[in-house]
Amino acid sequence: MRRIRRPARPAPGSFAKVRWTIRLRLTLLYGALFLVTGVLLLTVVYLLVAGRPPWAGVDPPSPPAASVTPSGLGAADVPAPTVDLEQQLQQQRSDYLEKLLTSSGIALVLLTFLSVWLGWLMAGRALRPLRTMADTAKAISANDLHRRLGAPGPSDEIKDLADTFDALLDHLEDAFEAQRRFVANASHELRTPLTFERSLLEITLADPDASAAELRETCVRVLGSNARQEKLIEALLTLARSQRGLDRRVPVDLAGLAAEYLGRPRDADGPPGVRIGSDLAPAAVLGDPPLVERLIINLVDNAVRHNVPDGRVRVWTGVHGGRPALSVRNTGPEVLPSQVELIFQPFQRLRATRLGGHDGQGIGLSIVAAIAAAHDAELHAEPLPEGGLEIRVNFPPVAS
């Protein structure tokens, strides 16, 4: 038998917790400020009236002039009723102050309640855009990032907050879209060689008369495809590591890393006859040495791969505008200005500027952009009038 759990009852004597919303706090603040200022005003008025009442400027009546009565007694000899008059004035003054204090106290209490009610209404009206923003933000999800707050009204703090939140949503939408494209492209790039390898093996194994040479050739082709997959996976891991950020920053010399890489033996990956020249001056930066080295390698390999036969590549390091910089330029087919932004996106290949058989993985320059962003460096790409591209990376200056 299924047991039905009843909601727990509150303990005797316990009270529901009051939710201290901003509206409630503002209302209490308004009421408290009005009450304090009202008490101060009442105190000041009471002290002024008690020290000099309204009748303070009226002189008491003077006794009549002395005259001679038939009995021979003067009027000055008759006692004037000054004591009774003074007591009456004191009593009237006391009654007036008590009435003033009572009336002012009642008015202060009534006005305090009125100020609390008005403060509640005004606080709700002032915070209404925030409630609208909260409801809209709750309705926004990862699949609905195109919605925006779009808070109307004057340019105040609430509108600034809404505009800032809208700008954050713009960045989030761009990041989600880039992530979706990256996952789709990465899945395609990894699925294609797997399908090729499976088809190659199935065709070879389906032939009962396949010779040892044919089987060996199939194995060599599968190993070659596997090596390309290994490079792609390594590039993806490097891209993910770059986008995660830096764990350490140590002094690195761009000239030393570039000279070390250019001095290594190179595989024939690109058009024939491409020559690499260098002009390396010391350029010290703070960063991750393996990632900075990968940035240089990708820039140089990209310049060699996307070149023309007997083309040229120039690698430069030094100080540009007071900042350590690295520049790589090459000859090659013309690159349109509208295509510059695309080359830094993952798996974006410009077919018009790529030579057959030298396409690479398509994420070399996206790794460069991620490494530059991780080092707070500025990345500039400029198409050259005679063809080719110049890519320059300006690193932050090192504090001396």
mmCIF file of C-alpha atoms in Angstrom:
data_model
loop_
_atom_site.group_PDB
_atom_site.id
_atom_site.type_symbol
_atom_site.label_atom_id
_atom_site.label_comp_id
_atom_site.label_asym_id
_atom_site.label_seq_id
_atom_site.Cartn_x
_atom_site.Cartn_y
_atom_site.Cartn_z
ATOM 1 C CA MET A 1 0.000 0.000 0.000
ATOM 2 C CA ARG A 2 1.414 3.336 -1.031
ATOM 3 C CA ARG A 3 1.859 5.768 1.824
ATOM 4 C CA ILE A 4 0.937 9.371 1.256
ATOM 5 C CA ARG A 5 3.294 11.814 2.861
ATOM 6 C CA ARG A 6 1.521 14.728 4.449
ATOM 7 C CA PRO A 7 3.177 18.113 4.555
ATOM 8 C CA ALA A 8 4.883 18.808 7.839
ATOM 9 C CA ARG A 9 2.970 21.087 10.140
ATOM 10 C CA PRO A 10 4.751 24.023 11.671
ATOM 11 C CA ALA A 11 5.725 23.627 15.264
ATOM 12 C CA PRO A 12 3.448 25.282 17.801
ATOM 13 C CA GLY A 13 4.421 28.832 18.416
ATOM 14 C CA SER A 14 6.506 29.121 15.245
ATOM 15 C CA PHE A 15 5.898 31.903 12.788
ATOM 16 C CA ALA A 16 6.345 31.939 9.051
ATOM 17 C CA LYS A 17 9.550 33.614 8.039
ATOM 18 C CA VAL A 18 9.073 37.069 6.639
ATOM 19 C CA ARG A 19 10.627 37.530 3.218
ATOM 20 C CA TRP A 20 12.622 40.723 3.474
ATOM 21 C CA THR A 21 12.167 41.908 -0.066
ATOM 22 C CA ILE A 22 13.604 45.164 -1.329
ATOM 23 C CA ARG A 23 10.096 46.594 -1.495
ATOM 24 C CA LEU A 24 9.454 45.783 2.175
ATOM 25 C CA ARG A 25 12.819 47.162 3.244
ATOM 26 C CA LEU A 26 12.318 50.371 1.286
ATOM 27 C CA THR A 27 8.841 50.768 2.774
ATOM 28 C CA LEU A 28 10.125 50.333 6.319
ATOM 29 C CA LEU A 29 12.967 52.709 5.562
ATOM 30 C CA TYR A 30 10.588 55.360 4.265
ATOM 31 C CA GLY A 31 8.340 54.968 7.331
ATOM 32 C CA ALA A 32 11.255 55.046 9.769
ATOM 33 C CA LEU A 33 12.728 58.165 8.173
ATOM 34 C CA PHE A 34 9.353 59.938 8.263
ATOM 35 C CA LEU A 35 8.795 58.925 11.886
ATOM 36 C CA VAL A 36 12.229 60.149 12.985
ATOM 37 C CA THR A 37 11.929 63.460 11.163
ATOM 38 C CA GLY A 38 8.381 63.883 12.490
ATOM 39 C CA VAL A 39 9.517 63.301 16.069
ATOM 40 C CA LEU A 40 12.345 65.795 15.599
ATOM 41 C CA LEU A 41 9.960 68.362 14.135
ATOM 42 C CA LEU A 42 7.461 67.847 16.949
ATOM 43 C CA THR A 43 10.216 68.201 19.555
ATOM 44 C CA VAL A 44 11.502 71.429 18.033
ATOM 45 C CA VAL A 45 7.990 72.926 17.837
ATOM 46 C CA TYR A 46 7.193 71.871 21.410
ATOM 47 C CA LEU A 47 10.393 73.401 22.756
ATOM 48 C CA LEU A 48 9.787 76.649 20.884
ATOM 49 C CA VAL A 49 6.212 76.932 22.094
ATOM 50 C CA ALA A 50 7.102 75.907 25.657
ATOM 51 C CA GLY A 51 9.882 78.499 25.809
ATOM 52 C CA ARG A 52 7.813 81.389 24.360
ATOM 53 C CA PRO A 53 4.098 80.712 24.003
ATOM 54 C CA PRO A 54 1.938 82.806 21.683
ATOM 55 C CA TRP A 55 0.757 85.034 24.528
ATOM 56 C CA ALA A 56 4.324 85.719 25.744
ATOM 57 C CA GLY A 57 4.274 89.147 24.096
ATOM 58 C CA VAL A 58 1.054 90.325 25.911
ATOM 59 C CA ASP A 59 1.667 92.221 29.148
ATOM 60 C CA PRO A 60 -0.609 91.408 32.091
ATOM 61 C CA PRO A 61 -3.125 94.144 32.996
ATOM 62 C CA SER A 62 -1.769 96.778 35.421
ATOM 63 C CA PRO A 63 -3.648 97.673 38.603
ATOM 64 C CA PRO A 64 -5.738 100.872 38.501
ATOM 65 C CA ALA A 65 -4.225 104.170 39.586
ATOM 66 C CA ALA A 66 -4.435 105.126 43.231
ATOM 67 C CA SER A 67 -7.481 107.183 44.278
ATOM 68 C CA VAL A 68 -8.888 108.502 47.481
ATOM 69 C CA THR A 69 -12.015 106.874 48.759
ATOM 70 C CA PRO A 70 -14.460 108.449 51.064
ATOM 71 C CA SER A 71 -13.092 106.471 53.923
ATOM 72 C CA GLY A 72 -9.703 107.970 53.267
ATOM 73 C CA LEU A 73 -8.064 104.712 52.013
ATOM 74 C CA GLY A 74 -5.994 104.667 48.774
ATOM 75 C CA ALA A 75 -6.542 102.046 45.975
ATOM 76 C CA ALA A 76 -2.959 101.010 46.369
ATOM 77 C CA ASP A 77 -3.835 99.681 49.734
ATOM 78 C CA VAL A 78 -6.291 97.152 48.101
ATOM 79 C CA PRO A 79 -4.505 93.842 47.201
ATOM 80 C CA ALA A 80 -4.588 93.202 43.411
ATOM 81 C CA PRO A 81 -5.630 89.758 42.158
ATOM 82 C CA THR A 82 -2.202 89.134 40.461
ATOM 83 C CA VAL A 83 -1.704 85.691 42.052
ATOM 84 C CA ASP A 84 -4.950 84.322 40.671
ATOM 85 C CA LEU A 85 -4.240 85.756 37.231
ATOM 86 C CA GLU A 86 -0.770 84.199 37.111
ATOM 87 C CA GLN A 87 -2.138 80.786 38.112
ATOM 88 C CA GLN A 88 -4.759 81.028 35.401
ATOM 89 C CA LEU A 89 -2.110 81.841 32.819
ATOM 90 C CA GLN A 90 0.066 78.902 33.928
ATOM 91 C CA GLN A 91 -2.892 76.525 33.774
ATOM 92 C CA GLN A 92 -3.863 77.818 30.343
ATOM 93 C CA ARG A 93 -0.268 77.402 29.162
ATOM 94 C CA SER A 94 -0.098 73.844 30.505
ATOM 95 C CA ASP A 95 -3.406 72.920 28.872
ATOM 96 C CA TYR A 96 -2.247 74.439 25.590
ATOM 97 C CA LEU A 97 1.030 72.481 25.578
ATOM 98 C CA GLU A 98 -0.731 69.241 26.481
ATOM 99 C CA LYS A 99 -3.269 69.745 23.717
ATOM 100 C CA LEU A 100 -0.494 70.602 21.266
ATOM 101 C CA LEU A 101 1.482 67.502 22.211
ATOM 102 C CA THR A 102 -1.562 65.221 22.032
ATOM 103 C CA SER A 103 -2.784 66.566 18.709
ATOM 104 C CA SER A 104 0.687 66.493 17.164
ATOM 105 C CA GLY A 105 1.265 62.931 18.389
ATOM 106 C CA ILE A 106 -2.023 61.704 16.893
ATOM 107 C CA ALA A 107 -1.262 63.497 13.617
ATOM 108 C CA LEU A 108 2.249 62.032 13.567
ATOM 109 C CA VAL A 109 0.937 58.485 14.018
ATOM 110 C CA LEU A 110 -1.660 58.903 11.284
ATOM 111 C CA LEU A 111 0.837 60.465 8.886
ATOM 112 C CA THR A 112 3.351 57.696 9.651
ATOM 113 C CA PHE A 113 0.850 55.038 8.575
ATOM 114 C CA LEU A 114 0.036 57.118 5.522
ATOM 115 C CA SER A 115 3.733 57.465 4.657
ATOM 116 C CA VAL A 116 4.240 53.695 5.024
ATOM 117 C CA TRP A 117 1.310 53.017 2.675
ATOM 118 C CA LEU A 118 2.544 55.570 0.155
ATOM 119 C CA GLY A 119 6.085 54.215 0.491
ATOM 120 C CA TRP A 120 4.785 50.708 -0.255
ATOM 121 C CA LEU A 121 3.028 51.947 -3.388
ATOM 122 C CA MET A 122 5.966 54.028 -4.604
ATOM 123 C CA ALA A 123 8.484 51.266 -3.911
ATOM 124 C CA GLY A 124 6.342 48.807 -5.880
ATOM 125 C CA ARG A 125 6.084 51.242 -8.758
ATOM 126 C CA ALA A 126 9.838 51.900 -8.740
ATOM 127 C CA LEU A 127 10.670 48.179 -8.576
ATOM 128 C CA ARG A 128 8.156 47.097 -11.217
ATOM 129 C CA PRO A 129 10.805 47.062 -13.990
ATOM 130 C CA LEU A 130 12.938 44.777 -11.837
ATOM 131 C CA ARG A 131 10.072 42.307 -11.480
ATOM 132 C CA THR A 132 9.560 42.377 -15.232
ATOM 133 C CA MET A 133 13.274 41.774 -15.757
ATOM 134 C CA ALA A 134 13.233 38.866 -13.287
ATOM 135 C CA ASP A 135 10.242 37.227 -14.998
ATOM 136 C CA THR A 136 11.855 37.615 -18.416
ATOM 137 C CA ALA A 137 15.184 36.255 -17.154
ATOM 138 C CA LYS A 138 13.425 33.192 -15.709
ATOM 139 C CA ALA A 139 11.771 32.547 -19.071
ATOM 140 C CA ILE A 140 15.088 32.680 -20.934
ATOM 141 C CA SER A 141 16.804 29.317 -21.364
ATOM 142 C CA ALA A 142 19.669 27.905 -23.401
ATOM 143 C CA ASN A 143 17.256 27.329 -26.306
ATOM 144 C CA ASP A 144 15.714 30.797 -26.048
ATOM 145 C CA LEU A 145 18.703 33.116 -25.801
ATOM 146 C CA HIS A 146 17.448 35.442 -28.522
ATOM 147 C CA ARG A 147 15.032 37.117 -26.089
ATOM 148 C CA ARG A 148 16.094 40.395 -24.501
ATOM 149 C CA LEU A 149 14.858 42.486 -21.606
ATOM 150 C CA GLY A 150 14.641 45.744 -23.534
ATOM 151 C CA ALA A 151 13.687 47.763 -20.463
ATOM 152 C CA PRO A 152 11.913 51.010 -21.439
ATOM 153 C CA GLY A 153 11.985 54.217 -19.497
ATOM 154 C CA PRO A 154 14.552 56.874 -18.668
ATOM 155 C CA SER A 155 18.277 56.234 -18.667
ATOM 156 C CA ASP A 156 18.629 55.372 -15.002
ATOM 157 C CA GLU A 157 20.330 52.640 -12.977
ATOM 158 C CA ILE A 158 17.630 50.067 -13.755
ATOM 159 C CA LYS A 159 17.912 50.629 -17.496
ATOM 160 C CA ASP A 160 21.712 50.420 -17.248
ATOM 161 C CA LEU A 161 21.316 47.070 -15.474
ATOM 162 C CA ALA A 162 18.927 45.825 -18.163
ATOM 163 C CA ASP A 163 21.261 46.947 -20.964
ATOM 164 C CA THR A 164 24.189 45.227 -19.258
ATOM 165 C CA PHE A 165 22.165 42.027 -18.934
ATOM 166 C CA ASP A 166 21.171 42.238 -22.609
ATOM 167 C CA ALA A 167 24.829 42.615 -23.590
ATOM 168 C CA LEU A 168 25.650 39.563 -21.470
ATOM 169 C CA LEU A 169 22.918 37.621 -23.260
ATOM 170 C CA ASP A 170 24.446 38.658 -26.595
ATOM 171 C CA HIS A 171 27.780 37.188 -25.557
ATOM 172 C CA LEU A 172 26.126 34.035 -24.216
ATOM 173 C CA GLU A 173 24.140 33.560 -27.414
ATOM 174 C CA ASP A 174 27.279 33.944 -29.512
ATOM 175 C CA ALA A 175 29.131 31.489 -27.255
ATOM 176 C CA PHE A 176 26.325 28.917 -27.436
ATOM 177 C CA GLU A 177 26.089 29.244 -31.198
ATOM 178 C CA ALA A 178 29.851 28.880 -31.543
ATOM 179 C CA GLN A 179 29.756 25.824 -29.284
ATOM 180 C CA ARG A 180 26.965 24.222 -31.308
ATOM 181 C CA ARG A 181 28.829 24.845 -34.568
ATOM 182 C CA PHE A 182 32.042 23.539 -33.059
ATOM 183 C CA VAL A 183 30.425 20.329 -31.778
ATOM 184 C CA ALA A 184 28.692 19.722 -35.106
ATOM 185 C CA ASN A 185 31.851 20.360 -37.112
ATOM 186 C CA ALA A 186 34.033 18.303 -34.767
ATOM 187 C CA SER A 187 31.589 15.399 -34.958
ATOM 188 C CA HIS A 188 31.656 15.602 -38.747
ATOM 189 C CA GLU A 189 35.453 15.823 -38.884
ATOM 190 C CA LEU A 190 35.839 12.796 -36.606
ATOM 191 C CA ARG A 191 33.059 10.747 -38.212
ATOM 192 C CA THR A 192 34.318 11.131 -41.778
ATOM 193 C CA PRO A 193 37.688 9.341 -41.332
ATOM 194 C CA LEU A 194 36.042 6.613 -39.263
ATOM 195 C CA THR A 195 33.550 5.974 -42.057
ATOM 196 C CA PHE A 196 36.405 5.960 -44.577
ATOM 197 C CA GLU A 197 38.427 3.465 -42.552
ATOM 198 C CA ARG A 198 35.446 1.162 -42.041
ATOM 199 C CA SER A 199 34.590 1.202 -45.737
ATOM 200 C CA LEU A 200 38.212 0.525 -46.668
ATOM 201 C CA LEU A 201 38.457 -2.442 -44.317
ATOM 202 C CA GLU A 202 35.077 -3.858 -45.310
ATOM 203 C CA ILE A 203 35.905 -3.698 -49.018
ATOM 204 C CA THR A 204 39.271 -5.357 -48.486
ATOM 205 C CA LEU A 205 37.930 -8.102 -46.208
ATOM 206 C CA ALA A 206 35.020 -8.776 -48.545
ATOM 207 C CA ASP A 207 37.480 -9.845 -51.247
ATOM 208 C CA PRO A 208 38.460 -13.477 -50.522
ATOM 209 C CA ASP A 209 41.224 -13.296 -53.114
ATOM 210 C CA ALA A 210 42.926 -10.197 -51.664
ATOM 211 C CA SER A 211 46.682 -10.540 -51.776
ATOM 212 C CA ALA A 212 49.118 -9.717 -49.018
ATOM 213 C CA ALA A 213 50.193 -6.576 -50.896
ATOM 214 C CA GLU A 214 46.601 -5.326 -51.078
ATOM 215 C CA LEU A 215 46.081 -6.036 -47.386
ATOM 216 C CA ARG A 216 49.312 -4.224 -46.587
ATOM 217 C CA GLU A 217 48.283 -1.228 -48.694
ATOM 218 C CA THR A 218 44.949 -1.117 -46.861
ATOM 219 C CA CYS A 219 46.692 -1.189 -43.501
ATOM 220 C CA VAL A 220 48.994 1.657 -44.568
ATOM 221 C CA ARG A 221 46.039 3.777 -45.666
ATOM 222 C CA VAL A 222 44.199 3.084 -42.419
ATOM 223 C CA LEU A 223 47.299 4.032 -40.411
ATOM 224 C CA GLY A 224 47.594 7.271 -42.369
ATOM 225 C CA SER A 225 43.970 8.125 -41.658
ATOM 226 C CA ASN A 226 44.522 7.237 -38.003
ATOM 227 C CA ALA A 227 47.521 9.575 -37.829
ATOM 228 C CA ARG A 228 45.410 12.436 -39.183
ATOM 229 C CA GLN A 229 42.765 11.704 -36.573
ATOM 230 C CA GLU A 230 45.436 11.768 -33.865
ATOM 231 C CA LYS A 231 46.579 15.199 -35.018
ATOM 232 C CA LEU A 232 42.991 16.429 -35.090
ATOM 233 C CA ILE A 233 42.303 15.173 -31.566
ATOM 234 C CA GLU A 234 45.537 16.760 -30.327
ATOM 235 C CA ALA A 235 44.507 20.048 -31.938
ATOM 236 C CA LEU A 236 41.076 19.852 -30.313
ATOM 237 C CA LEU A 237 42.655 19.254 -26.907
ATOM 238 C CA THR A 238 44.974 22.220 -27.438
ATOM 239 C CA LEU A 239 42.010 24.384 -28.409
ATOM 240 C CA ALA A 240 40.076 23.330 -25.293
ATOM 241 C CA ARG A 241 43.110 23.993 -23.099
ATOM 242 C CA SER A 242 43.574 27.445 -24.619
ATOM 243 C CA GLN A 243 39.936 28.398 -24.105
ATOM 244 C CA ARG A 244 40.099 27.270 -20.465
ATOM 245 C CA GLY A 245 42.716 29.907 -19.618
ATOM 246 C CA LEU A 246 46.267 29.947 -18.281
ATOM 247 C CA ASP A 247 47.407 28.115 -15.174
ATOM 248 C CA ARG A 248 50.770 29.883 -15.080
ATOM 249 C CA ARG A 249 52.658 32.791 -16.629
ATOM 250 C CA VAL A 250 56.430 32.730 -16.985
ATOM 251 C CA PRO A 251 58.812 34.900 -19.031
ATOM 252 C CA VAL A 252 59.020 33.728 -22.646
ATOM 253 C CA ASP A 253 61.102 35.112 -25.526
ATOM 254 C CA LEU A 254 59.207 35.058 -28.815
ATOM 255 C CA ALA A 255 62.426 35.282 -30.809
ATOM 256 C CA GLY A 256 63.925 32.250 -29.077
ATOM 257 C CA LEU A 257 60.854 30.077 -29.601
ATOM 258 C CA ALA A 258 60.518 31.135 -33.235
ATOM 259 C CA ALA A 259 64.217 30.515 -33.956
ATOM 260 C CA GLU A 260 64.048 27.082 -32.320
ATOM 261 C CA TYR A 261 61.057 26.030 -34.400
ATOM 262 C CA LEU A 262 62.400 27.427 -37.679
ATOM 263 C CA GLY A 263 65.656 25.536 -37.097
ATOM 264 C CA ARG A 264 63.929 22.141 -36.976
ATOM 265 C CA PRO A 265 63.661 19.876 -40.016
ATOM 266 C CA ARG A 266 60.331 20.425 -41.736
ATOM 267 C CA ASP A 267 58.046 17.962 -43.446
ATOM 268 C CA ALA A 268 56.953 18.729 -46.992
ATOM 269 C CA ASP A 269 53.501 20.083 -46.128
ATOM 270 C CA GLY A 270 52.589 22.745 -48.613
ATOM 271 C CA PRO A 271 53.352 23.893 -52.144
ATOM 272 C CA PRO A 272 56.888 23.190 -53.383
ATOM 273 C CA GLY A 273 59.608 25.802 -53.177
ATOM 274 C CA VAL A 274 58.172 27.879 -50.313
ATOM 275 C CA ARG A 275 60.973 29.814 -48.598
ATOM 276 C CA ILE A 276 60.868 30.993 -44.999
ATOM 277 C CA GLY A 277 62.699 34.145 -43.943
ATOM 278 C CA SER A 278 62.967 35.608 -40.486
ATOM 279 C CA ASP A 279 63.770 38.878 -38.748
ATOM 280 C CA LEU A 280 63.874 38.029 -35.069
ATOM 281 C CA ALA A 281 64.479 40.628 -32.380
ATOM 282 C CA PRO A 282 64.076 39.934 -28.642
ATOM 283 C CA ALA A 283 60.444 40.180 -27.489
ATOM 284 C CA ALA A 284 59.778 39.069 -23.918
ATOM 285 C CA VAL A 285 56.236 38.144 -22.887
ATOM 286 C CA LEU A 286 54.589 36.487 -19.889
ATOM 287 C CA GLY A 287 52.728 33.332 -20.800
ATOM 288 C CA ASP A 288 52.597 29.576 -21.101
ATOM 289 C CA PRO A 289 55.645 28.435 -23.153
ATOM 290 C CA PRO A 290 53.980 25.354 -24.766
ATOM 291 C CA LEU A 291 50.960 27.398 -25.814
ATOM 292 C CA VAL A 292 53.065 30.280 -27.161
ATOM 293 C CA GLU A 293 55.132 27.764 -29.097
ATOM 294 C CA ARG A 294 51.957 26.202 -30.503
ATOM 295 C CA LEU A 295 50.807 29.680 -31.587
ATOM 296 C CA ILE A 296 54.050 30.216 -33.522
ATOM 297 C CA ILE A 297 53.897 26.734 -35.059
ATOM 298 C CA ASN A 298 50.318 27.138 -36.226
ATOM 299 C CA LEU A 299 50.971 30.573 -37.729
ATOM 300 C CA VAL A 300 54.042 29.415 -39.641
ATOM 301 C CA ASP A 301 52.452 26.135 -40.786
ATOM 302 C CA ASN A 302 49.327 27.999 -41.905
ATOM 303 C CA ALA A 303 51.464 30.499 -43.867
ATOM 304 C CA VAL A 304 53.362 27.655 -45.574
ATOM 305 C CA ARG A 305 50.326 25.473 -46.270
ATOM 306 C CA HIS A 306 48.201 28.244 -47.770
ATOM 307 C CA ASN A 307 50.842 29.598 -50.118
ATOM 308 C CA VAL A 308 51.730 29.300 -53.785
ATOM 309 C CA PRO A 309 54.608 27.406 -55.426
ATOM 310 C CA ASP A 310 57.916 29.200 -54.853
ATOM 311 C CA GLY A 311 56.159 31.502 -52.416
ATOM 312 C CA ARG A 312 57.617 33.267 -49.371
ATOM 313 C CA VAL A 313 56.942 33.387 -45.652
ATOM 314 C CA ARG A 314 58.358 36.059 -43.356
ATOM 315 C CA VAL A 315 58.463 35.670 -39.580
ATOM 316 C CA TRP A 316 59.129 38.794 -37.496
ATOM 317 C CA THR A 317 59.425 39.343 -33.742
ATOM 318 C CA GLY A 318 60.130 42.555 -31.882
ATOM 319 C CA VAL A 319 58.399 45.514 -30.244
ATOM 320 C CA HIS A 320 55.463 47.154 -32.010
ATOM 321 C CA GLY A 321 53.830 50.186 -30.432
ATOM 322 C CA GLY A 322 55.556 49.530 -27.109
ATOM 323 C CA ARG A 323 54.301 45.936 -26.979
ATOM 324 C CA PRO A 324 56.090 42.661 -27.759
ATOM 325 C CA ALA A 325 54.726 41.305 -31.012
ATOM 326 C CA LEU A 326 54.925 38.451 -33.500
ATOM 327 C CA SER A 327 54.126 38.852 -37.195
ATOM 328 C CA VAL A 328 53.843 36.187 -39.905
ATOM 329 C CA ARG A 329 53.115 37.145 -43.502
ATOM 330 C CA ASN A 330 53.045 35.069 -46.669
ATOM 331 C CA THR A 331 52.407 35.238 -50.360
ATOM 332 C CA GLY A 332 49.465 33.409 -51.801
ATOM 333 C CA PRO A 333 46.037 33.771 -53.334
ATOM 334 C CA GLU A 334 44.012 36.879 -52.613
ATOM 335 C CA VAL A 335 42.016 36.891 -49.376
ATOM 336 C CA LEU A 336 38.908 39.049 -49.295
ATOM 337 C CA PRO A 337 38.412 41.357 -46.278
ATOM 338 C CA SER A 338 35.061 39.675 -45.607
ATOM 339 C CA GLN A 339 36.849 36.324 -45.223
ATOM 340 C CA VAL A 340 39.303 37.474 -42.560
ATOM 341 C CA GLU A 341 36.929 36.847 -39.641
ATOM 342 C CA LEU A 342 36.009 33.393 -40.957
ATOM 343 C CA ILE A 343 39.541 32.010 -40.919
ATOM 344 C CA PHE A 344 39.659 32.220 -37.102
ATOM 345 C CA GLN A 345 36.510 30.105 -36.722
ATOM 346 C CA PRO A 346 36.906 26.339 -36.185
ATOM 347 C CA PHE A 347 36.608 24.213 -39.341
ATOM 348 C CA GLN A 348 36.164 27.239 -41.600
ATOM 349 C CA ARG A 349 38.154 26.515 -44.753
ATOM 350 C CA LEU A 350 38.373 29.089 -47.497
ATOM 351 C CA ARG A 351 38.195 26.859 -50.539
ATOM 352 C CA ALA A 352 39.149 29.723 -52.835
ATOM 353 C CA THR A 353 42.458 30.144 -51.032
ATOM 354 C CA ARG A 354 43.294 26.536 -50.269
ATOM 355 C CA LEU A 355 45.358 24.275 -52.478
ATOM 356 C CA GLY A 356 44.168 20.751 -52.967
ATOM 357 C CA GLY A 357 45.606 18.258 -50.536
ATOM 358 C CA HIS A 358 46.809 20.871 -48.037
ATOM 359 C CA ASP A 359 43.650 21.788 -46.175
ATOM 360 C CA GLY A 360 44.776 20.634 -42.720
ATOM 361 C CA GLN A 361 42.342 20.180 -39.863
ATOM 362 C CA GLY A 362 40.709 23.585 -40.224
ATOM 363 C CA ILE A 363 41.268 24.671 -36.617
ATOM 364 C CA GLY A 364 44.861 25.947 -36.742
ATOM 365 C CA LEU A 365 43.989 29.632 -36.683
ATOM 366 C CA SER A 366 41.143 29.123 -34.217
ATOM 367 C CA ILE A 367 43.772 27.705 -31.846
ATOM 368 C CA VAL A 368 45.861 30.823 -32.506
ATOM 369 C CA ALA A 369 42.883 33.049 -31.629
ATOM 370 C CA ALA A 370 42.197 31.075 -28.426
ATOM 371 C CA ILE A 371 45.842 31.217 -27.308
ATOM 372 C CA ALA A 372 46.010 34.953 -28.039
ATOM 373 C CA ALA A 373 42.825 35.551 -26.013
ATOM 374 C CA ALA A 374 44.216 33.478 -23.120
ATOM 375 C CA HIS A 375 47.318 35.723 -23.071
ATOM 376 C CA ASP A 376 45.264 38.959 -23.357
ATOM 377 C CA ALA A 377 46.934 39.596 -26.704
ATOM 378 C CA GLU A 378 45.507 41.479 -29.682
ATOM 379 C CA LEU A 379 45.193 39.544 -32.931
ATOM 380 C CA HIS A 380 45.232 41.406 -36.251
ATOM 381 C CA ALA A 381 44.868 39.892 -39.728
ATOM 382 C CA GLU A 382 45.307 42.028 -42.845
ATOM 383 C CA PRO A 383 45.000 40.840 -46.453
ATOM 384 C CA LEU A 384 47.938 41.952 -48.600
ATOM 385 C CA PRO A 385 47.283 43.749 -51.915
ATOM 386 C CA GLU A 386 49.542 41.371 -53.850
ATOM 387 C CA GLY A 387 47.923 38.317 -52.287
ATOM 388 C CA GLY A 388 48.464 36.449 -49.077
ATOM 389 C CA LEU A 389 47.917 37.477 -45.500
ATOM 390 C CA GLU A 390 49.754 39.119 -42.610
ATOM 391 C CA ILE A 391 48.814 38.056 -39.091
ATOM 392 C CA ARG A 392 50.231 39.995 -36.141
ATOM 393 C CA VAL A 393 49.885 39.201 -32.430
ATOM 394 C CA ASN A 394 50.524 42.039 -29.963
ATOM 395 C CA PHE A 395 51.151 40.749 -26.438
ATOM 396 C CA PRO A 396 50.731 42.856 -23.292
ATOM 397 C CA PRO A 397 53.926 44.619 -22.217
ATOM 398 C CA VAL A 398 55.925 43.014 -19.423
ATOM 399 C CA ALA A 399 56.154 45.189 -16.323
ATOM 400 C CA SER A 400 59.754 45.959 -15.480
#
